[in-house]
């Protein structure tokens, strides 16, 4: 077997920023740098800026001979093809198929693998986080959207076409009044349990009740999930009940996911998890109430320990070793 | 690598009959025999009867030196532990944990592996049926209950505890009026799309409407899914609409399953599939209407080609080669 080179590069390609980091085999980020993702109108401009950003980092650690590979985590990325397909949040990829892995590989002459951001998060948990030693677990990312990375038998689930693991778009409400989701369908988990879903729940509850709340000090149209978190942390009952409802919906959904792959743990990642037990307790309780008897009391519900580290860069970097 | 012996034994352990078959490497069943599962009060009696039934078959093909292994497909069976746990339809296993694989292995001195019946069906499809050459597919068995065997990356999904793949117990109706399922919860897929679910839909539709139907010739309490199939095959509109409703519910559920593992195909197995396009067409249509855009038009919906063969014996036998 050929000897591995000492470093990999992890790339966290988000809607706002794209962060490049050099990572060693122990998961230390030696140096990092970033560009603004949305500043570029074409994929070529974006790649050129990315290459200009990462080249100095590569030189700093001794040149490309020291780099085993590059792993990119990006929205709507396909592991099999190395392409980003129809990514609504990326100007230069929202209406087509961008062969981003090949584009970086051609410029840098280093092997590049790409996967979607939630799958990268799952790899990060498996190598450096809450899932060390686990072979069956599901990471659920609670961000602007709801994403997921599913690991079964120690392997990420990509599915037949590379797009598996879209648990944010499992429907949890089949009624006609179900919320419209960004994907154009109704009743998706994401419409309720993402940061935007939480803000929407807040607006609905403020409109539907007279319950006093710190949230009433804000213009409802500007309320964000962070406002709900802050109010809840101050003991605001209405804000707390929003987290309870969100957690209950997540727990019900996880009960269905357990019937699919019977994981050892669900690992939650993202700003909403900072609410701690306010959201984790209803997740657990609603899961246990809703799950098939055979699965009761068996599953761990964990918050990612990597949220304050650069988990997305770490997770993506894991692909660079392959 | 040690040379494989020429035969395996497949055991289809069902609520009514238990069938033992000797199978060669090409999937031919050389000989078979069966016992009545429910005739025995204890697991020991059942195993003794099974051993007495299978021994003559083993002698017929040249003795146990010719047998590579035994695979058992059984309800509520756990692949990891070789046990049957709390199987409601088995008198001698409905209230406890029976180490059936070990019991047979001790008596016959041949390695025994066991998995649940739907997983065995999935192995059968992969080796001899509709899933030859596929690495990602889901088998859904429409029998007295709704079972499933999920294959990802060419491997059966057992999950952390051996009980993964219970898609019959994914909830498809979260309303208070959702049907009670045999598992004690409400709104499970099985409560709508099993043979018993179809019979129940028939009774509900007969009670709720005045629509003329051949099914009105029967006492509603005795209607079975077979009656609905027969009436539908004669062009009975009400019976046909029952299959449409059942198929639509299955299609909606499959749209959620696709978001999980993005399979190449869904393969349906069981008596209800004999209705052909009456059920398969609404499954496909409802799937395409409900699924996330990224998955549209990509998935095959197939009926198992093994239903007239002894698919359960074949599927279970595949475990014997491991």
Coordinates of C-alpha atoms in Angstrom, one line a residue:
Chain A
X1 CA 0.0 0.0 0.0
X2 CA 1.2 3.4 -0.9
X3 CA 2.2 5.7 2.0
X4 CA -0.4 8.4 2.7
X5 CA 0.7 12.0 2.4
X6 CA 0.4 13.9 5.7
X7 CA -2.4 16.3 5.0
X8 CA -5.8 16.7 3.3
X9 CA -7.8 19.7 2.5
X10 CA -11.4 20.1 3.7
X11 CA -13.7 22.6 1.9
X12 CA -16.9 23.7 3.5
X13 CA -18.8 25.2 0.6
X14 CA -21.8 27.1 2.1
X15 CA -24.3 29.6 0.6
X16 CA -22.4 32.5 2.2
X17 CA -18.8 31.5 2.8
X18 CA -16.5 28.8 1.4
X19 CA -13.8 27.8 3.9
X20 CA -10.7 25.9 2.9
X21 CA -8.7 24.2 5.7
X22 CA -5.5 22.0 5.8
X23 CA -6.1 19.1 8.1
X24 CA -3.7 16.5 9.5
X25 CA -4.5 12.8 10.3
X26 CA -5.5 13.7 13.9
X27 CA -8.1 16.1 12.7
X28 CA -6.2 19.3 13.6
X29 CA -6.9 22.2 11.2
X30 CA -3.4 23.6 10.6
X31 CA -4.5 26.7 8.7
X32 CA -7.6 28.0 6.9
X33 CA -8.9 30.7 4.7
X34 CA -12.1 31.6 3.0
X35 CA -13.9 33.4 0.2
X36 CA -17.4 34.7 -0.3
X37 CA -19.4 32.1 -2.2
X38 CA -22.0 34.5 -3.5
X39 CA -19.6 37.1 -4.8
X40 CA -19.0 35.1 -8.0
X41 CA -21.5 34.9 -11.0
X42 CA -20.0 31.8 -12.7
X43 CA -18.5 28.6 -11.5
X44 CA -15.3 29.4 -13.3
X45 CA -14.9 32.6 -11.4
X46 CA -15.7 30.8 -8.2
X47 CA -13.1 28.1 -8.8
X48 CA -10.4 30.6 -9.8
X49 CA -11.0 32.5 -6.6
X50 CA -11.0 29.3 -4.6
X51 CA -7.7 28.2 -6.1
X52 CA -6.1 31.6 -5.4
X53 CA -7.3 31.3 -1.8
X54 CA -6.1 27.7 -1.2
X55 CA -2.7 27.9 -3.0
X56 CA -0.9 29.9 -0.3
X57 CA -2.2 27.4 2.3
X58 CA -0.8 24.5 0.3
X59 CA 2.6 26.2 -0.1
X60 CA 2.6 26.9 3.7
X61 CA 2.6 23.2 4.5
X62 CA 5.2 22.2 1.9
X63 CA 3.4 22.1 -1.5
X64 CA 1.0 19.7 -3.2
X65 CA 3.3 16.7 -2.6
X66 CA 2.1 16.9 1.0
X67 CA -1.6 16.7 0.2
X68 CA -3.3 13.4 0.0
X69 CA -6.6 14.7 -1.4
X70 CA -9.3 17.3 -1.2
X71 CA -12.8 16.8 0.2
X72 CA -15.6 19.2 -0.5
X73 CA -18.9 19.4 1.3
X74 CA -21.5 21.4 -0.6
X75 CA -25.2 21.7 -1.0
X76 CA -26.8 19.4 -3.6
X77 CA -23.4 17.8 -4.3
X78 CA -23.3 14.3 -5.8
X79 CA -20.6 12.0 -4.5
X80 CA -20.7 9.7 -7.6
X81 CA -20.4 12.4 -10.2
X82 CA -18.5 15.1 -8.4
X83 CA -21.1 17.6 -9.5
X84 CA -23.4 20.2 -7.9
X85 CA -26.8 20.0 -9.3
X86 CA -29.5 22.7 -9.2
X87 CA -28.5 24.2 -5.9
X88 CA -31.0 26.9 -5.1
X89 CA -28.7 28.8 -2.8
X90 CA -25.7 29.0 -5.2
X91 CA -25.9 31.7 -7.9
X92 CA -23.5 29.9 -10.1
X93 CA -25.1 26.5 -9.7
X94 CA -28.8 27.1 -9.2
X95 CA -29.8 26.2 -12.7
X96 CA -27.6 23.5 -14.0
X97 CA -24.9 20.9 -13.3
X98 CA -21.5 22.1 -12.3
X99 CA -18.6 19.5 -12.4
X100 CA -16.9 21.2 -9.4
X101 CA -14.7 18.3 -8.3
X102 CA -13.1 18.0 -11.7
X103 CA -12.7 21.8 -12.0
X104 CA -10.7 22.0 -8.8
X105 CA -8.8 18.8 -9.6
X106 CA -7.7 20.1 -13.0
X107 CA -6.5 23.4 -11.5
X108 CA -4.7 22.0 -8.5
X109 CA -3.6 18.5 -9.7
X110 CA -4.8 16.9 -6.4
X111 CA -7.6 14.3 -6.3
X112 CA -10.9 15.9 -5.3
X113 CA -14.0 14.1 -3.9
X114 CA -17.2 15.9 -3.1
X115 CA -20.4 15.1 -1.1
X116 CA -23.3 17.1 0.2
X117 CA -22.8 19.1 3.4
X118 CA -24.8 16.9 5.7
X119 CA -22.9 13.8 4.5
X120 CA -19.7 15.6 5.2
X121 CA -21.0 16.4 8.7
X122 CA -21.7 12.7 9.2
X123 CA -18.2 11.8 8.2
X124 CA -16.9 14.4 10.6
X125 CA -18.9 12.8 13.5
X126 CA -17.7 9.3 12.6
X127 CA -14.0 10.3 12.5
X128 CA -13.8 13.0 15.1
X129 CA -17.2 13.5 16.9
X130 CA -20.1 11.8 18.6
X131 CA -20.1 8.8 16.3
X132 CA -16.6 7.5 16.8
X133 CA -16.8 3.7 16.8
X134 CA -20.4 3.6 15.6
X135 CA -21.5 1.8 12.5
X136 CA -25.1 2.8 12.3
X137 CA -26.2 6.4 13.0
X138 CA -28.0 9.4 11.5
X139 CA -26.8 13.0 11.6
X140 CA -29.6 15.6 11.3
X141 CA -28.5 19.1 10.6
X142 CA -30.9 21.8 11.7
X143 CA -29.9 24.9 9.8
X144 CA -31.6 27.1 7.3
X145 CA -32.9 23.8 6.0
X146 CA -32.9 20.3 7.5
X147 CA -30.3 18.0 6.1
X148 CA -29.2 14.5 7.0
X149 CA -26.3 12.1 6.6
X150 CA -27.1 8.4 7.1
X151 CA -24.4 5.8 8.0
X152 CA -25.2 2.1 7.8
X153 CA -22.7 -0.7 8.3
X154 CA -20.0 2.0 8.7
X155 CA -20.7 3.4 5.2
X156 CA -22.4 6.7 4.1
X157 CA -25.7 6.0 2.3
X158 CA -25.5 7.6 -1.1
X159 CA -28.2 5.5 -2.8
X160 CA -28.5 4.5 -6.4
X161 CA -28.0 8.1 -7.8
X162 CA -25.9 9.7 -5.1
X163 CA -28.8 11.7 -3.6
X164 CA -29.9 9.6 -0.7
X165 CA -30.3 11.0 2.8
X166 CA -32.8 13.8 2.2
X167 CA -34.6 13.4 5.5
X168 CA -35.6 17.1 5.6
X169 CA -37.9 16.2 2.7
X170 CA -39.7 13.3 4.3
X171 CA -43.3 14.4 4.8
X172 CA -44.5 14.6 8.4
X173 CA -47.9 16.2 7.6
X174 CA -50.2 14.8 4.9
X175 CA -53.1 17.2 5.6
X176 CA -54.2 19.9 3.1
X177 CA -53.1 22.6 5.5
X178 CA -49.6 21.3 5.7
X179 CA -46.9 23.9 5.3
X180 CA -45.5 24.6 1.9
X181 CA -41.8 23.7 1.8
X182 CA -39.0 25.4 -0.2
X183 CA -39.0 22.2 -2.4
X184 CA -42.5 23.0 -3.7
X185 CA -44.2 20.2 -1.8
X186 CA -46.2 20.3 1.4
X187 CA -45.6 19.0 4.9
X188 CA -41.8 18.3 4.7
X189 CA -39.9 18.0 8.0
X190 CA -37.8 21.0 6.9
X191 CA -40.9 23.2 6.8
X192 CA -41.3 22.7 10.5
X193 CA -37.9 22.0 12.1
X194 CA -35.4 24.2 10.2
X195 CA -34.4 27.6 11.5
X196 CA -36.9 29.1 9.1
X197 CA -39.5 26.6 10.2
X198 CA -39.0 27.6 13.8
X199 CA -39.3 31.3 12.9
X200 CA -42.5 30.5 11.1
X201 CA -43.9 28.6 14.1
X202 CA -43.1 31.7 16.2
X203 CA -45.1 34.0 13.8
X204 CA -48.0 31.6 13.8
X205 CA -48.1 31.2 17.5
X206 CA -47.9 35.0 18.1
X207 CA -50.8 35.5 15.7
X208 CA -52.9 32.7 17.0
X209 CA -52.7 33.4 20.8
X210 CA -52.6 36.3 23.2
X211 CA -49.9 34.7 25.3
X212 CA -47.5 37.3 26.5
X213 CA -44.0 36.9 25.2
X214 CA -40.7 38.7 24.8
X215 CA -41.1 37.9 21.1
X216 CA -43.9 40.4 20.9
X217 CA -41.3 43.2 21.2
X218 CA -40.2 42.4 17.6
X219 CA -41.8 43.0 14.3
X220 CA -43.1 39.5 13.6
X221 CA -41.9 39.6 10.0
X222 CA -38.3 40.0 11.2
X223 CA -38.3 37.2 13.8
X224 CA -35.6 34.6 13.4
X225 CA -34.9 31.3 15.2
X226 CA -32.1 33.1 17.1
X227 CA -34.7 35.4 18.6
X228 CA -36.7 32.4 19.8
X229 CA -33.6 30.9 21.3
X230 CA -32.7 34.0 23.2
X231 CA -36.3 34.4 24.5
X232 CA -36.4 30.8 25.5
X233 CA -33.1 31.1 27.3
X234 CA -34.7 33.9 29.4
X235 CA -37.5 31.6 30.4
X236 CA -40.1 32.9 27.9
X237 CA -42.9 30.3 28.0
X238 CA -44.1 30.9 24.4
X239 CA -40.6 30.6 23.1
X240 CA -40.1 27.4 25.1
X241 CA -43.3 25.9 23.7
X242 CA -42.0 26.6 20.2
X243 CA -39.0 24.4 20.9
X244 CA -41.2 21.8 22.5
X245 CA -43.4 21.6 19.3
X246 CA -40.3 21.5 17.1
X247 CA -38.8 18.7 19.2
X248 CA -42.0 16.7 19.1
X249 CA -42.1 16.8 15.3
X250 CA -38.5 15.8 15.1
X251 CA -39.1 12.9 17.6
X252 CA -42.0 11.6 15.6
X253 CA -40.0 11.7 12.4
X254 CA -37.1 9.9 14.1
X255 CA -39.5 7.2 15.1
X256 CA -40.1 6.6 11.4
X257 CA -36.4 6.7 10.5
X258 CA -35.7 4.1 13.2
X259 CA -38.1 1.7 11.4
X260 CA -35.9 2.2 8.4
X261 CA -32.3 1.7 9.6
X262 CA -32.5 1.2 13.3
X263 CA -29.6 3.4 14.2
X264 CA -27.5 3.4 17.4
X265 CA -27.8 7.2 17.6
X266 CA -29.4 10.3 16.2
X267 CA -26.9 13.1 16.3
X268 CA -28.2 16.7 15.9
X269 CA -26.1 19.5 14.6
X270 CA -26.8 23.2 14.1
X271 CA -27.8 26.4 15.9
X272 CA -31.2 25.0 17.1
X273 CA -29.4 22.4 19.2
X274 CA -27.9 25.1 21.4
X275 CA -31.3 25.2 23.0
X276 CA -30.2 22.0 24.7
X277 CA -32.8 20.2 26.7
X278 CA -35.5 22.6 25.5
X279 CA -35.4 20.8 22.2
X280 CA -33.6 17.5 23.0
X281 CA -36.0 16.5 25.7
X282 CA -39.2 16.7 23.6
X283 CA -37.3 14.9 20.8
X284 CA -36.5 12.0 23.1
X285 CA -40.0 11.9 24.7
X286 CA -41.9 12.1 21.4
X287 CA -39.6 9.4 19.9
X288 CA -40.2 7.0 22.7
X289 CA -44.0 7.6 22.5
X290 CA -44.1 7.1 18.8
X291 CA -41.6 4.4 18.0
X292 CA -42.4 0.8 17.4
X293 CA -42.0 -1.2 20.6
X294 CA -39.0 -3.1 19.3
X295 CA -37.0 0.1 19.1
X296 CA -38.0 1.7 22.5
X297 CA -35.2 2.8 24.9
X298 CA -32.4 1.7 22.5
X299 CA -31.4 4.9 20.8
X300 CA -29.1 7.7 21.8
X301 CA -30.0 11.3 21.1
X302 CA -26.8 13.3 21.0
X303 CA -25.8 16.9 20.2
X304 CA -22.7 17.1 18.0
X305 CA -19.6 18.0 20.0
X306 CA -18.1 19.5 16.8
X307 CA -20.3 22.6 16.5
X308 CA -17.8 25.0 17.9
X309 CA -15.0 23.4 15.9
X310 CA -15.0 23.7 12.2
X311 CA -17.0 20.5 11.8
X312 CA -17.9 21.0 8.2
X313 CA -14.2 21.5 7.1
X314 CA -13.2 18.4 9.2
X315 CA -16.0 16.3 7.8
X316 CA -15.3 17.2 4.2
X317 CA -11.6 16.7 4.8
X318 CA -12.3 13.1 5.7
X319 CA -13.1 12.5 2.0
X320 CA -9.6 13.6 1.1
X321 CA -8.1 10.4 2.6
X322 CA -10.1 8.1 0.3
Chain B
X1 CA -10.4 -20.2 0.3
X2 CA -12.2 -23.4 1.3
X3 CA -14.2 -25.0 -1.4
X4 CA -18.0 -24.6 -0.9
X5 CA -20.1 -27.6 -0.4
X6 CA -22.7 -28.1 -3.2
X7 CA -26.0 -27.4 -1.4
X8 CA -27.6 -25.2 1.2
X9 CA -30.9 -25.6 3.0
X10 CA -33.5 -22.8 2.9
X11 CA -36.2 -22.7 5.6
X12 CA -39.3 -20.6 5.2
X13 CA -40.8 -20.4 8.7
X14 CA -44.3 -18.9 8.4
X15 CA -47.2 -18.7 10.8
X16 CA -48.9 -21.7 9.2
X17 CA -46.3 -23.8 7.5
X18 CA -42.6 -24.2 7.8
X19 CA -41.0 -25.4 4.5
X20 CA -37.5 -26.9 4.2
X21 CA -35.8 -27.1 0.8
X22 CA -32.4 -28.2 -0.4
X23 CA -31.1 -25.7 -2.9
X24 CA -28.1 -25.8 -5.3
X25 CA -25.8 -22.9 -6.3
X26 CA -28.0 -22.1 -9.3
X27 CA -31.1 -21.7 -7.2
X28 CA -32.8 -25.0 -8.0
X29 CA -34.8 -26.5 -5.2
X30 CA -33.9 -30.2 -5.4
X31 CA -36.4 -31.4 -2.8
X32 CA -38.6 -30.0 -0.1
X33 CA -40.8 -30.9 2.8
X34 CA -42.8 -29.1 5.4
X35 CA -44.4 -29.2 8.8
X36 CA -47.3 -27.3 10.4
X37 CA -45.7 -24.4 12.4
X38 CA -48.7 -24.0 14.8
X39 CA -49.0 -27.6 15.7
X40 CA -46.2 -27.3 18.3
X41 CA -46.6 -25.7 21.7
X42 CA -42.9 -25.3 22.6
X43 CA -39.8 -24.3 20.6
X44 CA -38.2 -27.7 21.5
X45 CA -41.1 -29.7 20.0
X46 CA -41.0 -27.5 16.9
X47 CA -37.3 -28.0 16.4
X48 CA -37.5 -31.7 16.9
X49 CA -40.3 -31.9 14.3
X50 CA -38.2 -29.7 11.9
X51 CA -35.1 -31.9 12.4
X52 CA -37.2 -35.1 11.7
X53 CA -38.6 -33.4 8.6
X54 CA -35.3 -32.2 7.1
X55 CA -33.0 -35.2 8.0
X56 CA -34.4 -37.4 5.2
X57 CA -33.8 -34.6 2.7
X58 CA -30.2 -34.2 3.8
X59 CA -29.7 -38.0 3.4
X60 CA -31.2 -37.9 0.0
X61 CA -28.6 -35.5 -1.3
X62 CA -25.7 -37.3 0.3
X63 CA -25.6 -36.4 3.9
X64 CA -24.5 -33.3 5.9
X65 CA -21.1 -33.2 4.3
X66 CA -22.8 -31.9 1.2
X67 CA -24.5 -29.0 3.0
X68 CA -22.7 -25.7 3.2
X69 CA -25.2 -24.1 5.6
X70 CA -28.8 -23.5 6.6
X71 CA -30.7 -20.2 6.2
X72 CA -33.9 -19.5 8.0
X73 CA -36.4 -16.7 7.2
X74 CA -38.8 -16.2 10.0
X75 CA -41.0 -13.4 11.5
X76 CA -39.3 -11.2 14.1
X77 CA -36.0 -13.0 13.6
X78 CA -32.8 -11.3 14.5
X79 CA -29.8 -11.8 12.2
X80 CA -27.2 -10.8 14.8
X81 CA -28.4 -13.1 17.6
X82 CA -30.1 -15.9 15.7
X83 CA -33.2 -15.5 17.9
X84 CA -36.9 -15.0 17.3
X85 CA -38.2 -12.3 19.6
X86 CA -41.8 -11.8 20.6
X87 CA -43.4 -13.1 17.4
X88 CA -47.1 -12.5 17.7
X89 CA -48.0 -15.2 15.2
X90 CA -45.9 -18.0 16.6
X91 CA -47.4 -19.9 19.6
X92 CA -44.0 -21.0 20.8
X93 CA -42.3 -17.6 20.4
X94 CA -44.9 -15.0 21.1
X95 CA -43.8 -14.2 24.5
X96 CA -40.1 -14.5 24.8
X97 CA -36.8 -15.0 23.0
X98 CA -36.1 -18.3 21.2
X99 CA -32.5 -19.0 20.1
X100 CA -33.8 -21.0 17.1
X101 CA -30.6 -20.8 14.9
X102 CA -28.5 -22.4 17.7
X103 CA -31.2 -25.0 18.4
X104 CA -31.1 -26.2 14.8
X105 CA -27.4 -26.0 14.6
X106 CA -26.9 -28.1 17.7
X107 CA -29.2 -30.8 16.4
X108 CA -27.9 -30.9 12.8
X109 CA -24.3 -29.9 13.2
X110 CA -24.6 -27.6 10.2
X111 CA -24.0 -23.7 10.5
X112 CA -27.4 -21.9 10.7
X113 CA -28.1 -18.2 10.0
X114 CA -31.5 -16.6 10.4
X115 CA -33.1 -13.4 9.3
X116 CA -36.6 -12.0 9.1
X117 CA -38.9 -13.2 6.3
X118 CA -38.8 -9.9 4.4
X119 CA -35.0 -9.8 4.5
X120 CA -34.9 -13.3 3.2
X121 CA -37.2 -12.2 0.3
X122 CA -34.8 -9.4 -0.5
X123 CA -31.9 -11.8 -0.6
X124 CA -33.9 -14.0 -2.9
X125 CA -34.6 -11.1 -5.3
X126 CA -30.9 -10.2 -5.3
X127 CA -29.7 -13.7 -6.1
X128 CA -32.5 -15.0 -8.2
X129 CA -35.1 -12.4 -8.9
X130 CA -35.9 -8.9 -10.0
X131 CA -32.8 -7.3 -8.2
X132 CA -30.1 -9.3 -9.9
X133 CA -27.2 -6.9 -10.3
X134 CA -28.8 -4.1 -8.2
X135 CA -27.0 -2.7 -5.2
X136 CA -29.7 -0.4 -3.8
X137 CA -33.3 -1.6 -3.7
X138 CA -36.2 -2.1 -1.3
X139 CA -38.5 -5.2 -1.3
X140 CA -42.0 -4.6 0.2
X141 CA -44.0 -7.7 1.0
X142 CA -47.7 -7.2 1.0
X143 CA -49.1 -10.1 3.0
X144 CA -51.1 -10.4 6.2
X145 CA -48.7 -7.6 7.3
X146 CA -46.5 -5.3 5.4
X147 CA -42.8 -6.2 5.6
X148 CA -39.6 -4.9 4.0
X149 CA -36.1 -5.8 3.2
X150 CA -33.8 -3.0 2.4
X151 CA -30.5 -3.4 0.5
X152 CA -28.0 -0.6 0.4
X153 CA -24.5 -0.9 -1.2
X154 CA -25.3 -4.5 -1.9
X155 CA -25.9 -5.3 1.8
X156 CA -29.0 -6.0 3.7
X157 CA -29.7 -3.3 6.3
X158 CA -29.9 -4.9 9.7
X159 CA -29.3 -1.8 11.7
X160 CA -27.7 -1.4 15.1
X161 CA -29.8 -4.1 16.8
X162 CA -30.8 -6.4 13.9
X163 CA -34.3 -5.1 13.5
X164 CA -34.0 -2.5 10.8
X165 CA -36.4 -2.6 7.8
X166 CA -39.8 -2.3 9.5
X167 CA -41.3 -0.1 6.8
X168 CA -44.8 -1.6 7.5
X169 CA -44.6 0.4 10.7
X170 CA -43.8 3.8 9.3
X171 CA -46.7 6.0 10.0
X172 CA -48.5 7.4 7.0
X173 CA -51.4 9.0 8.8
X174 CA -50.8 11.3 11.9
X175 CA -54.4 12.2 12.4
X176 CA -56.4 11.1 15.4
X177 CA -58.7 9.1 13.2
X178 CA -55.8 7.1 11.8
X179 CA -56.3 3.3 11.8
X180 CA -55.1 1.3 14.8
X181 CA -52.3 -1.1 13.7
X182 CA -51.6 -4.6 15.1
X183 CA -48.5 -3.1 16.7
X184 CA -50.7 -0.9 19.0
X185 CA -49.9 2.4 17.3
X186 CA -52.0 4.3 14.8
X187 CA -51.5 5.2 11.2
X188 CA -48.9 2.6 10.2
X189 CA -48.6 1.7 6.5
X190 CA -49.5 -1.9 7.4
X191 CA -52.9 -0.8 8.7
X192 CA -53.8 0.3 5.2
X193 CA -51.8 -1.7 2.7
X194 CA -51.6 -5.2 4.0
X195 CA -54.2 -7.9 3.0
X196 CA -56.0 -7.2 6.2
X197 CA -55.8 -3.4 5.5
X198 CA -57.3 -3.9 2.1
X199 CA -60.2 -6.0 3.6
X200 CA -60.7 -3.2 6.1
X201 CA -60.8 -0.6 3.4
X202 CA -63.4 -2.7 1.6
X203 CA -65.6 -2.9 4.7
X204 CA -65.3 0.9 5.2
X205 CA -66.2 1.7 1.6
X206 CA -69.2 -0.6 1.6
X207 CA -70.5 1.0 4.7
X208 CA -69.8 4.6 3.6
X209 CA -71.3 4.5 0.1
X210 CA -74.2 3.0 -1.8
X211 CA -72.1 2.2 -4.8
X212 CA -73.2 -1.2 -6.2
X213 CA -70.5 -3.8 -6.0
X214 CA -70.0 -7.6 -6.2
X215 CA -68.6 -7.4 -2.8
X216 CA -72.1 -6.6 -1.4
X217 CA -73.0 -10.3 -2.0
X218 CA -70.7 -11.2 0.9
X219 CA -71.2 -10.7 4.6
X220 CA -68.9 -7.7 5.2
X221 CA -67.3 -9.3 8.2
X222 CA -66.0 -12.2 6.1
X223 CA -64.5 -10.2 3.2
X224 CA -60.9 -10.9 2.5
X225 CA -58.4 -9.2 0.2
X226 CA -58.8 -12.1 -2.2
X227 CA -62.5 -11.3 -2.6
X228 CA -61.5 -7.7 -3.5
X229 CA -59.0 -9.1 -6.0
X230 CA -61.6 -11.3 -7.6
X231 CA -64.2 -8.6 -7.8
X232 CA -61.7 -6.2 -9.3
X233 CA -60.6 -8.7 -11.9
X234 CA -64.3 -8.8 -13.0
X235 CA -64.2 -5.1 -13.4
X236 CA -66.0 -4.2 -10.2
X237 CA -65.5 -0.4 -9.9
X238 CA -65.6 -0.3 -6.1
X239 CA -63.1 -3.1 -5.8
X240 CA -60.9 -1.4 -8.3
X241 CA -61.0 1.9 -6.4
X242 CA -59.9 0.0 -3.2
X243 CA -56.7 -1.0 -5.1
X244 CA -56.3 2.6 -6.3
X245 CA -56.5 3.9 -2.7
X246 CA -54.1 1.2 -1.5
X247 CA -51.6 1.9 -4.3
X248 CA -51.8 5.7 -3.7
X249 CA -50.9 5.2 0.0
X250 CA -48.0 2.9 -1.0
X251 CA -46.7 5.4 -3.5
X252 CA -46.8 8.2 -1.0
X253 CA -44.9 6.1 1.5
X254 CA -42.3 5.1 -1.2
X255 CA -41.7 8.8 -1.9
X256 CA -40.6 9.1 1.7
X257 CA -38.5 6.0 1.5
X258 CA -36.7 7.3 -1.6
X259 CA -35.6 10.4 0.4
X260 CA -33.9 8.0 2.8
X261 CA -32.0 5.5 0.6
X262 CA -32.7 6.6 -3.0
X263 CA -33.1 3.0 -4.3
X264 CA -32.9 1.9 -7.9
X265 CA -36.1 -0.1 -7.5
X266 CA -39.0 -0.9 -5.3
X267 CA -39.9 -4.6 -5.7
X268 CA -43.4 -5.7 -4.5
X269 CA -44.1 -9.2 -3.4
X270 CA -47.3 -10.9 -2.2
X271 CA -50.8 -11.8 -3.2
X272 CA -52.0 -8.1 -3.6
X273 CA -49.4 -7.7 -6.4
X274 CA -51.4 -10.2 -8.5
X275 CA -53.8 -7.3 -9.1
X276 CA -51.1 -6.0 -11.5
X277 CA -51.6 -2.5 -12.9
X278 CA -54.7 -2.0 -10.7
X279 CA -52.3 -1.5 -7.8
X280 CA -49.0 -0.9 -9.5
X281 CA -50.2 2.1 -11.6
X282 CA -51.5 4.1 -8.7
X283 CA -48.3 3.3 -6.8
X284 CA -46.2 4.7 -9.6
X285 CA -48.4 7.7 -10.2
X286 CA -48.7 8.7 -6.5
X287 CA -44.9 8.2 -6.1
X288 CA -44.1 10.6 -8.9
X289 CA -46.6 13.2 -7.6
X290 CA -45.3 13.0 -4.1
X291 CA -41.5 12.5 -4.4
X292 CA -38.8 15.2 -4.2
X293 CA -38.0 16.5 -7.6
X294 CA -34.5 15.1 -7.5
X295 CA -35.9 11.5 -7.4
X296 CA -38.6 11.9 -10.1
X297 CA -38.7 9.4 -13.0
X298 CA -35.6 7.5 -11.7
X299 CA -37.1 4.6 -9.8
X300 CA -38.4 1.2 -11.1
X301 CA -41.5 -0.3 -9.6
X302 CA -41.4 -4.1 -10.1
X303 CA -43.4 -7.1 -9.1
X304 CA -41.3 -10.0 -7.9
X305 CA -40.9 -12.7 -10.5
X306 CA -40.4 -15.3 -7.7
X307 CA -43.9 -15.3 -6.4
X308 CA -44.8 -18.6 -8.1
X309 CA -41.6 -20.2 -7.2
X310 CA -40.7 -20.8 -3.6
X311 CA -39.2 -17.4 -3.1
X312 CA -39.0 -17.5 0.7
X313 CA -37.1 -20.8 0.7
X314 CA -34.8 -19.5 -2.0
X315 CA -34.2 -16.3 -0.2
X316 CA -33.5 -17.9 3.1
X317 CA -31.2 -20.4 1.5
X318 CA -29.0 -17.6 0.2
X319 CA -28.0 -17.1 3.9
X320 CA -26.7 -20.6 4.0
X321 CA -23.8 -19.7 1.7
X322 CA -22.4 -17.1 4.1

